[in-house]
Amino acid sequence: MGFSSPPQNAQYLKGVSMQLFKNTNIDFIGKKVYCYGLSLLLILAGIFGILKVGPEMSIEFTGGTLLQIGFKELPPIDQIRSSLNEGGFEGFSLQTQPADHSIIVRLKQGQQSKEDITARLLKTLQSSFSGNVKELPDRVEFVGPVIGKKLAMDALIAILGSLLVIVIYVAIRFKNWIWGAVGVLALAHDVFITFGLLVFLHREITLVVIAALLTLAGYSINDTIVIFDRVRENIRSSRKESLRDLYNRSINETLSRTLITSFIALITSSSLFFGGEVLFDFAAAMTFGILIGSYSTIGVAITLIHQWEMARKA
């Protein structure tokens, strides 16, 4: 059995793609009440999680001490956590480093100096794992509360600055500020709901999580602009079609691309769950964010543009 030529394969794959999502004619604009209701419910759940549970910020933002402790044989992380709990440590997080048989311990800001914390931590672990713990830590870093607040402010500025640049770029590209504003509104919708979920699940907000949210923002706006582009093309070529039909047709024409791209991105982000605790928060933020981003692209962004256009012409 031989393989067909590249052009034939490409034609075959194109045919399969078109058969999977052929001639969809879904009235997405007509379902705006359900989409707005779902978005409102998710946003309220996020607000409830933030107000009731409160975000658990990592020491990069609150200040604290980071220690990397080496072992001859790395014990299970649950045993290390139990040892530190019995030693009276609170508000810490653990991150294993199997490659060099060590563990990173992050401790929130307290009244003790980093020297006192280091000595106390080593004593606790050496007591629980006698003969298995190195005498000196591999690494000790201290983040003061002033630096922590500066990092938090820098992260906020980075997020707001990126949103502003996106608004300007989309407004220039589509020659209308409303497209940029709606694109960023959909993006903020995705990022806020994802952030609320992480807070609700008591996940620590680290620099890795901030990186995941910024990555999600880039993915979400790219997905939305693809449909914006199709709407713009259809507006140029079809002057007699009603706005509602034109917007619905644009979403249906890009539905295959949106769903296939999201599915592939989901497979990639889901595979990160197998990377262990270190990648868990990044994987969770990206996986959930991609789902929310795809939903808002199809069910929220274009509907908002349509409503604004109808209100402008009324």
XYZ file of N, CA and C in Angstrom, residues 82-259:
534
model
N 3.911 17.012 55.779
C 3.508 16.627 57.138
C 4.571 17.021 58.148
N 5.848 16.852 57.769
C 6.941 17.212 58.671
C 6.916 18.701 58.990
N 6.711 19.539 57.967
C 6.691 20.985 58.192
C 5.464 21.405 58.986
N 4.325 20.750 58.734
C 3.130 21.062 59.524
C 3.356 20.735 61.003
N 3.961 19.587 61.255
C 4.244 19.200 62.649
C 5.278 20.133 63.271
N 6.145 20.725 62.419
C 7.155 21.667 62.926
C 6.611 23.068 63.154
N 5.320 23.269 62.892
C 4.688 24.551 63.164
C 4.771 25.555 62.031
N 5.184 25.127 60.845
C 5.244 26.054 59.708
C 3.852 26.220 59.109
N 3.538 27.460 58.729
C 2.245 27.755 58.120
C 2.457 28.600 56.860
N 1.502 28.545 55.953
C 1.534 29.383 54.759
C 2.714 29.109 53.853
N 3.064 27.837 53.696
C 4.188 27.489 52.827
C 3.687 26.713 51.616
N 4.519 26.706 50.570
C 4.237 25.878 49.397
C 5.491 25.093 49.045
N 5.290 23.920 48.454
C 6.403 23.026 48.134
C 6.457 22.770 46.638
N 7.672 22.638 46.144
C 7.872 22.327 44.721
C 9.063 21.382 44.622
N 8.819 20.166 44.168
C 9.898 19.178 44.089
C 10.794 19.426 42.876
N 12.062 19.094 43.021
C 13.053 19.177 41.947
C 13.716 17.799 41.835
N 13.035 16.830 41.214
C 13.547 15.448 41.186
C 14.926 15.331 40.532
N 15.247 16.199 39.586
C 16.521 16.071 38.858
C 17.714 16.177 39.792
N 17.638 17.049 40.807
C 18.773 17.192 41.741
C 18.385 16.824 43.172
N 17.327 16.003 43.325
C 16.913 15.473 44.641
C 16.731 16.599 45.669
N 16.020 17.621 45.286
C 15.808 18.732 46.222
C 14.356 19.177 46.177
N 14.042 20.038 47.112
C 12.686 20.588 47.158
C 12.773 22.076 47.450
N 11.898 22.848 46.796
C 11.850 24.292 47.025
C 10.704 24.581 47.988
N 11.026 25.275 49.061
C 10.028 25.645 50.064
C 9.853 27.160 50.013
N 8.618 27.617 49.813
C 8.330 29.059 49.831
C 7.530 29.363 51.083
N 8.050 30.293 51.876
C 7.414 30.666 53.130
C 6.986 32.116 53.073
N 5.728 32.394 53.499
C 5.238 33.763 53.508
C 6.015 34.619 54.512
N 5.913 35.930 54.308
C 6.623 36.868 55.168
C 6.211 36.682 56.629
N 7.211 36.611 57.531
C 6.932 36.472 58.962
C 7.814 37.401 59.775
N 7.837 37.195 61.076
C 8.620 38.064 61.943
C 10.087 37.626 62.022
N 10.365 36.361 61.647
C 11.726 35.850 61.795
C 12.605 36.268 60.620
N 13.933 36.318 60.879
C 14.891 36.597 59.819
C 15.060 35.345 58.966
N 15.647 35.527 57.778
C 15.819 34.360 56.908
C 16.813 33.367 57.497
N 17.787 33.868 58.323
C 18.732 32.957 58.971
C 18.004 32.073 59.986
N 17.120 32.671 60.780
C 16.370 31.901 61.782
C 15.444 30.889 61.097
N 14.793 31.326 60.005
C 13.882 30.431 59.293
C 14.651 29.254 58.700
N 15.820 29.556 58.123
C 16.628 28.501 57.510
C 17.056 27.468 58.548
N 17.547 27.947 59.698
C 18.009 27.033 60.751
C 16.859 26.180 61.272
N 15.711 26.806 61.460
C 14.544 26.080 61.996
C 14.033 25.051 60.995
N 14.026 25.429 59.718
C 13.539 24.507 58.683
C 14.460 23.292 58.568
N 15.770 23.546 58.537
C 16.725 22.429 58.432
C 16.616 21.500 59.637
N 16.456 22.086 60.812
C 16.347 21.269 62.026
C 15.102 20.377 61.967
N 14.011 20.945 61.485
C 12.761 20.172 61.393
C 12.905 19.008 60.418
N 13.451 19.303 59.224
C 13.586 18.254 58.213
C 14.612 17.206 58.617
N 15.726 17.648 59.227
C 16.752 16.690 59.660
C 16.232 15.793 60.778
N 15.306 16.340 61.554
C 14.711 15.522 62.612
C 13.785 14.448 62.019
N 13.068 14.818 60.963
C 12.117 13.875 60.351
C 12.799 12.911 59.385
N 13.864 13.377 58.725
C 14.555 12.549 57.721
C 16.031 12.476 58.077
N 16.314 11.877 59.201
C 17.674 11.825 59.742
C 18.646 11.174 58.757
N 19.758 11.905 58.502
C 20.799 11.378 57.622
C 20.516 11.521 56.146
N 19.338 12.078 55.801
C 18.936 12.187 54.394
C 18.945 13.631 53.892
N 19.161 14.598 54.804
C 19.074 16.010 54.433
C 20.468 16.634 54.445
N 20.762 17.421 53.417
C 22.056 18.118 53.377
C 22.149 19.120 54.528
N 23.381 19.374 54.971
C 23.569 20.244 56.134
C 23.250 21.702 55.820
N 23.488 22.126 54.571
C 23.216 23.519 54.186
C 22.247 23.559 53.010
N 21.413 24.574 52.956
C 20.477 24.670 51.819
C 21.219 24.984 50.516
N 20.673 24.502 49.409
C 21.274 24.796 48.098
C 21.053 26.244 47.697
N 19.932 26.821 48.187
C 19.607 28.201 47.774
C 18.726 28.852 48.827
N 19.008 30.103 49.105
C 18.158 30.885 50.017
C 17.935 32.256 49.382
N 16.655 32.595 49.175
C 16.322 33.903 48.607
C 15.273 34.563 49.478
N 15.427 35.855 49.626
C 14.471 36.613 50.434
C 13.852 37.710 49.579
N 12.531 37.754 49.579
C 11.806 38.804 48.857
C 11.106 39.680 49.884
N 11.544 40.936 49.976
C 10.942 41.849 50.946
C 9.559 42.278 50.526
N 8.761 42.767 51.483
C 7.389 43.186 51.153
C 7.343 44.335 50.161
N 8.357 45.217 50.180
C 8.364 46.346 49.240
C 8.553 45.840 47.806
N 9.515 44.889 47.650
C 9.749 44.320 46.321
C 8.527 43.534 45.863
N 7.902 42.810 46.809
C 6.701 42.042 46.472
C 5.587 42.934 45.942
N 5.387 44.091 46.606
C 4.346 45.026 46.147
C 4.710 45.604 44.787
N 6.007 45.845 44.581
C 6.431 46.384 43.277
C 6.181 45.364 42.167
N 6.454 44.077 42.452
C 6.200 43.037 41.455
C 4.711 42.936 41.137
N 3.888 43.027 42.184
C 2.431 42.974 41.970
C 1.980 44.141 41.108
N 2.517 45.336 41.387
C 2.156 46.509 40.600
C 2.653 46.371 39.160
N 3.873 45.834 38.997
C 4.415 45.634 37.643
C 3.554 44.654 36.845
N 3.087 43.589 37.520
C 2.231 42.607 36.850
C 0.920 43.247 36.419
N 0.340 44.089 37.291
C -0.912 44.776 36.962
C -0.707 45.733 35.790
N 0.415 46.462 35.813
C 0.703 47.400 34.719
C 0.890 46.636 33.403
N 1.567 45.466 33.483
C 1.785 44.659 32.273
C 0.453 44.222 31.671
N -0.487 43.789 32.521
C -1.793 43.338 32.033
C -2.587 44.501 31.432
N -2.666 45.625 32.184
C -3.437 46.777 31.688
C -2.791 47.375 30.442
N -1.449 47.401 30.427
C -0.750 47.933 29.259
C -1.001 47.094 28.019
N -0.989 45.767 28.181
C -1.234 44.894 27.029
C -2.665 45.069 26.512
N -3.627 45.263 27.429
C -5.024 45.483 27.012
C -5.157 46.785 26.220
N -4.470 47.832 26.687
C -4.527 49.124 26.009
C -3.943 49.026 24.596
N -2.810 48.334 24.464
C -2.170 48.180 23.150
C -3.086 47.403 22.199
N -3.763 46.382 22.734
C -4.677 45.586 21.903
C -5.838 46.442 21.406
N -6.400 47.276 22.312
C -7.502 48.160 21.904
C -7.054 49.068 20.769
N -5.873 49.666 20.920
C -5.370 50.591 19.895
C -5.130 49.865 18.575
N -4.502 48.680 18.655
C -4.191 47.928 17.432
C -5.462 47.522 16.673
N -6.427 46.945 17.411
C -7.661 46.487 16.755
C -8.461 47.674 16.231
N -8.482 48.786 16.997
C -9.206 49.977 16.554
C -8.619 50.515 15.250
N -7.276 50.514 15.143
C -6.635 50.996 13.911
C -6.900 50.030 12.766
N -6.798 48.736 13.043
C -6.955 47.733 11.986
C -8.373 47.730 11.424
N -9.374 47.886 12.289
C -10.763 47.831 11.834
C -11.373 49.226 11.656
N -10.547 50.259 11.889
C -10.969 51.646 11.696
C -12.230 51.989 12.493
N -12.347 51.345 13.664
C -13.500 51.618 14.525
C -13.133 51.163 15.935
N -13.257 52.084 16.898
C -12.817 51.772 18.259
C -13.662 50.670 18.896
N -14.938 50.515 18.462
C -15.822 49.553 19.129
C -15.324 48.116 18.962
N -14.666 47.834 17.811
C -14.148 46.482 17.617
C -13.041 46.187 18.629
N -12.167 47.160 18.835
C -11.101 46.999 19.816
C -11.654 46.877 21.229
N -12.628 47.725 21.549
C -13.212 47.698 22.898
C -13.900 46.362 23.173
N -14.658 45.863 22.188
C -15.361 44.584 22.391
C -14.359 43.419 22.455
N -13.319 43.481 21.613
C -12.299 42.435 21.662
C -11.651 42.351 23.031
N -11.317 43.504 23.601
C -10.695 43.520 24.927
C -11.702 43.135 26.004
N -12.961 43.530 25.816
C -13.996 43.149 26.794
C -14.139 41.619 26.839
N -14.151 40.989 25.656
C -14.229 39.520 25.618
C -12.997 38.891 26.227
N -11.853 39.502 25.959
C -10.593 39.005 26.518
C -10.605 39.123 28.056
N -11.015 40.304 28.547
C -11.079 40.500 30.003
C -12.080 39.525 30.626
N -13.175 39.259 29.932
C -14.179 38.285 30.370
C -13.516 36.919 30.586
N -12.696 36.477 29.629
C -12.048 35.159 29.712
C -11.034 35.120 30.854
N -10.204 36.173 30.938
C -9.136 36.195 31.954
C -9.730 36.281 33.357
N -10.769 37.117 33.533
C -11.342 37.283 34.873
C -12.001 35.988 35.355
N -12.758 35.329 34.482
C -13.432 34.088 34.886
C -12.403 33.010 35.211
N -11.331 32.932 34.424
C -10.273 31.952 34.704
C -9.590 32.258 36.032
N -9.298 33.551 36.269
C -8.692 33.955 37.542
C -9.615 33.602 38.712
N -10.905 33.876 38.552
C -11.866 33.554 39.613
C -11.914 32.065 39.916
N -11.814 31.238 38.861
C -11.820 29.787 39.079
C -10.608 29.355 39.890
N -9.427 29.894 39.551
C -8.219 29.524 40.285
C -8.315 29.942 41.748
N -8.878 31.129 41.985
C -9.055 31.585 43.371
C -10.033 30.678 44.096
N -11.127 30.339 43.429
C -12.150 29.480 44.025
C -11.573 28.101 44.386
N -10.624 27.621 43.582
C -10.001 26.316 43.830
C -8.821 26.408 44.795
N -8.623 27.605 45.377
C -7.533 27.827 46.354
C -6.154 27.609 45.727
N -6.017 27.915 44.436
C -4.702 27.796 43.802
C -3.901 29.066 44.067
N -2.623 28.909 44.332
C -1.767 30.051 44.626
C -1.501 30.856 43.343
N -1.605 32.174 43.462
C -1.365 33.052 42.309
C 0.130 33.368 42.261
N 0.816 32.714 41.365
C 2.260 32.880 41.222
C 2.568 33.610 39.917
N 3.861 33.855 39.684
C 4.258 34.454 38.408
C 3.918 33.521 37.244
N 3.944 32.205 37.493
C 3.566 31.236 36.459
C 2.098 31.422 36.065
N 1.246 31.643 37.056
C -0.182 31.871 36.770
C -0.367 33.166 35.986
N 0.361 34.218 36.369
C 0.270 35.485 35.623
C 0.698 35.266 34.168
N 1.773 34.482 33.976
C 2.232 34.176 32.613
C 1.148 33.421 31.840
N 0.469 32.487 32.526
C -0.611 31.732 31.871
C -1.755 32.654 31.470
N -2.106 33.603 32.340
C -3.213 34.520 32.030
C -2.858 35.435 30.857
N -1.598 35.878 30.791
C -1.180 36.711 29.661
C -1.163 35.893 28.364
N -0.736 34.626 28.465
C -0.770 33.743 27.288
C -2.205 33.539 26.823
N -3.090 33.343 27.785
C -4.509 33.170 27.467
C -5.065 34.419 26.785
N -4.644 35.600 27.265
C -5.118 36.849 26.666
C -4.732 36.910 25.191
N -3.496 36.512 24.882
C -3.052 36.507 23.491
C -3.834 35.526 22.641
N -4.094 34.344 23.190
C -4.855 33.331 22.450
C -6.289 33.812 22.202
N -6.891 34.369 23.247
C -8.299 34.767 23.162
C -8.510 35.862 22.122
N -7.653 36.891 22.125
C -7.856 37.994 21.183
C -7.586 37.535 19.752
N -6.652 36.600 19.572
C -6.387 36.079 18.234
C -7.605 35.330 17.689
N -8.225 34.531 18.555
C -9.405 33.773 18.160
C -10.549 34.722 17.769
N -10.696 35.794 18.545
C -11.783 36.740 18.283
C -11.553 37.517 16.986
N -10.313 37.912 16.744
C -10.020 38.730 15.555
C -10.262 37.941 14.268
N -10.096 36.618 14.304
C -10.357 35.801 13.118
C -11.813 35.976 12.671
N -12.741 35.946 13.624
C -14.159 36.127 13.275
C -14.436 37.581 12.885
N -13.788 38.519 13.570
C -13.943 39.927 13.189
C -13.551 40.118 11.717
N -12.454 39.488 11.336
C -11.969 39.599 9.947
C -12.994 39.058 8.967
N -13.610 37.912 9.308
C -14.600 37.322 8.415
C -15.828 38.235 8.296
N -16.237 38.830 9.410
C -17.369 39.769 9.354
C -17.037 40.935 8.435
N -15.832 41.468 8.578
C -15.431 42.607 7.748
C -15.432 42.240 6.266
N -14.918 41.038 5.934
C -14.921 40.588 4.536
C -16.336 40.449 4.008
N -17.222 39.869 4.817
C -18.601 39.665 4.376
C -19.359 40.981 4.227
N -19.038 41.966 5.074
C -19.685 43.281 4.946
C -19.338 43.913 3.602
N -18.080 43.722 3.172
C -17.652 44.307 1.894
C -18.336 43.637 0.704
N -18.555 42.307 0.809
C -19.057 41.567 -0.352
C -20.569 41.427 -0.369
N -21.241 41.687 0.739
C -22.695 41.482 0.784
C -23.370 42.695 1.398
N -23.856 43.585 0.559
C -24.469 44.827 1.031
C -25.949 44.667 1.356
N -26.635 43.657 0.752
C -28.083 43.533 0.899
C -28.509 42.636 2.052
N -27.595 41.831 2.550
C -27.932 40.898 3.633
C -28.132 41.666 4.943
N -29.085 41.221 5.764
C -29.300 41.883 7.050
C -28.090 41.640 7.962
N -27.888 42.571 8.881
C -26.738 42.447 9.776
C -26.790 41.147 10.584
N -27.988 40.798 11.026
C -28.126 39.591 11.826
C -27.715 38.355 11.018
N -28.200 38.250 9.776
C -27.843 37.111 8.923
C -26.356 37.117 8.602
N -25.823 38.314 8.330
C -24.410 38.418 7.969
C -23.521 37.994 9.139
N -23.854 38.453 10.346
C -23.027 38.099 11.521
C -23.148 36.604 11.819
N -24.375 36.075 11.721
C -24.551 34.636 11.948
C -23.776 33.814 10.917
N -23.830 34.258 9.661
C -23.114 33.528 8.601
C -21.601 33.559 8.846
N -21.111 34.688 9.315
C -19.672 34.808 9.578
C -19.228 33.843 10.677
N -20.033 33.742 11.728
C -19.679 32.813 12.816
C -19.724 31.373 12.322
N -20.762 31.044 11.543
C -20.895 29.669 11.036
C -19.772 29.319 10.059
N -19.343 30.294 9.257
C -18.266 30.022 8.301
C -16.931 29.766 8.984
N -16.729 30.357 10.160
C -15.458 30.171 10.882
C -15.581 29.147 12.008
N -16.761 28.517 12.111
C -16.992 27.591 13.224
C -16.018 26.408 13.196
N -15.781 25.864 12.009
C -14.867 24.724 11.898
C -13.484 25.101 12.372
N -13.022 26.238 11.888
C -11.675 26.685 12.264
C -11.584 26.913 13.772
N -12.602 27.576 14.342
C -12.581 27.884 15.775
C -12.555 26.610 16.614
N -13.430 25.653 16.291
C -13.532 24.439 17.100
C -12.306 23.538 16.928
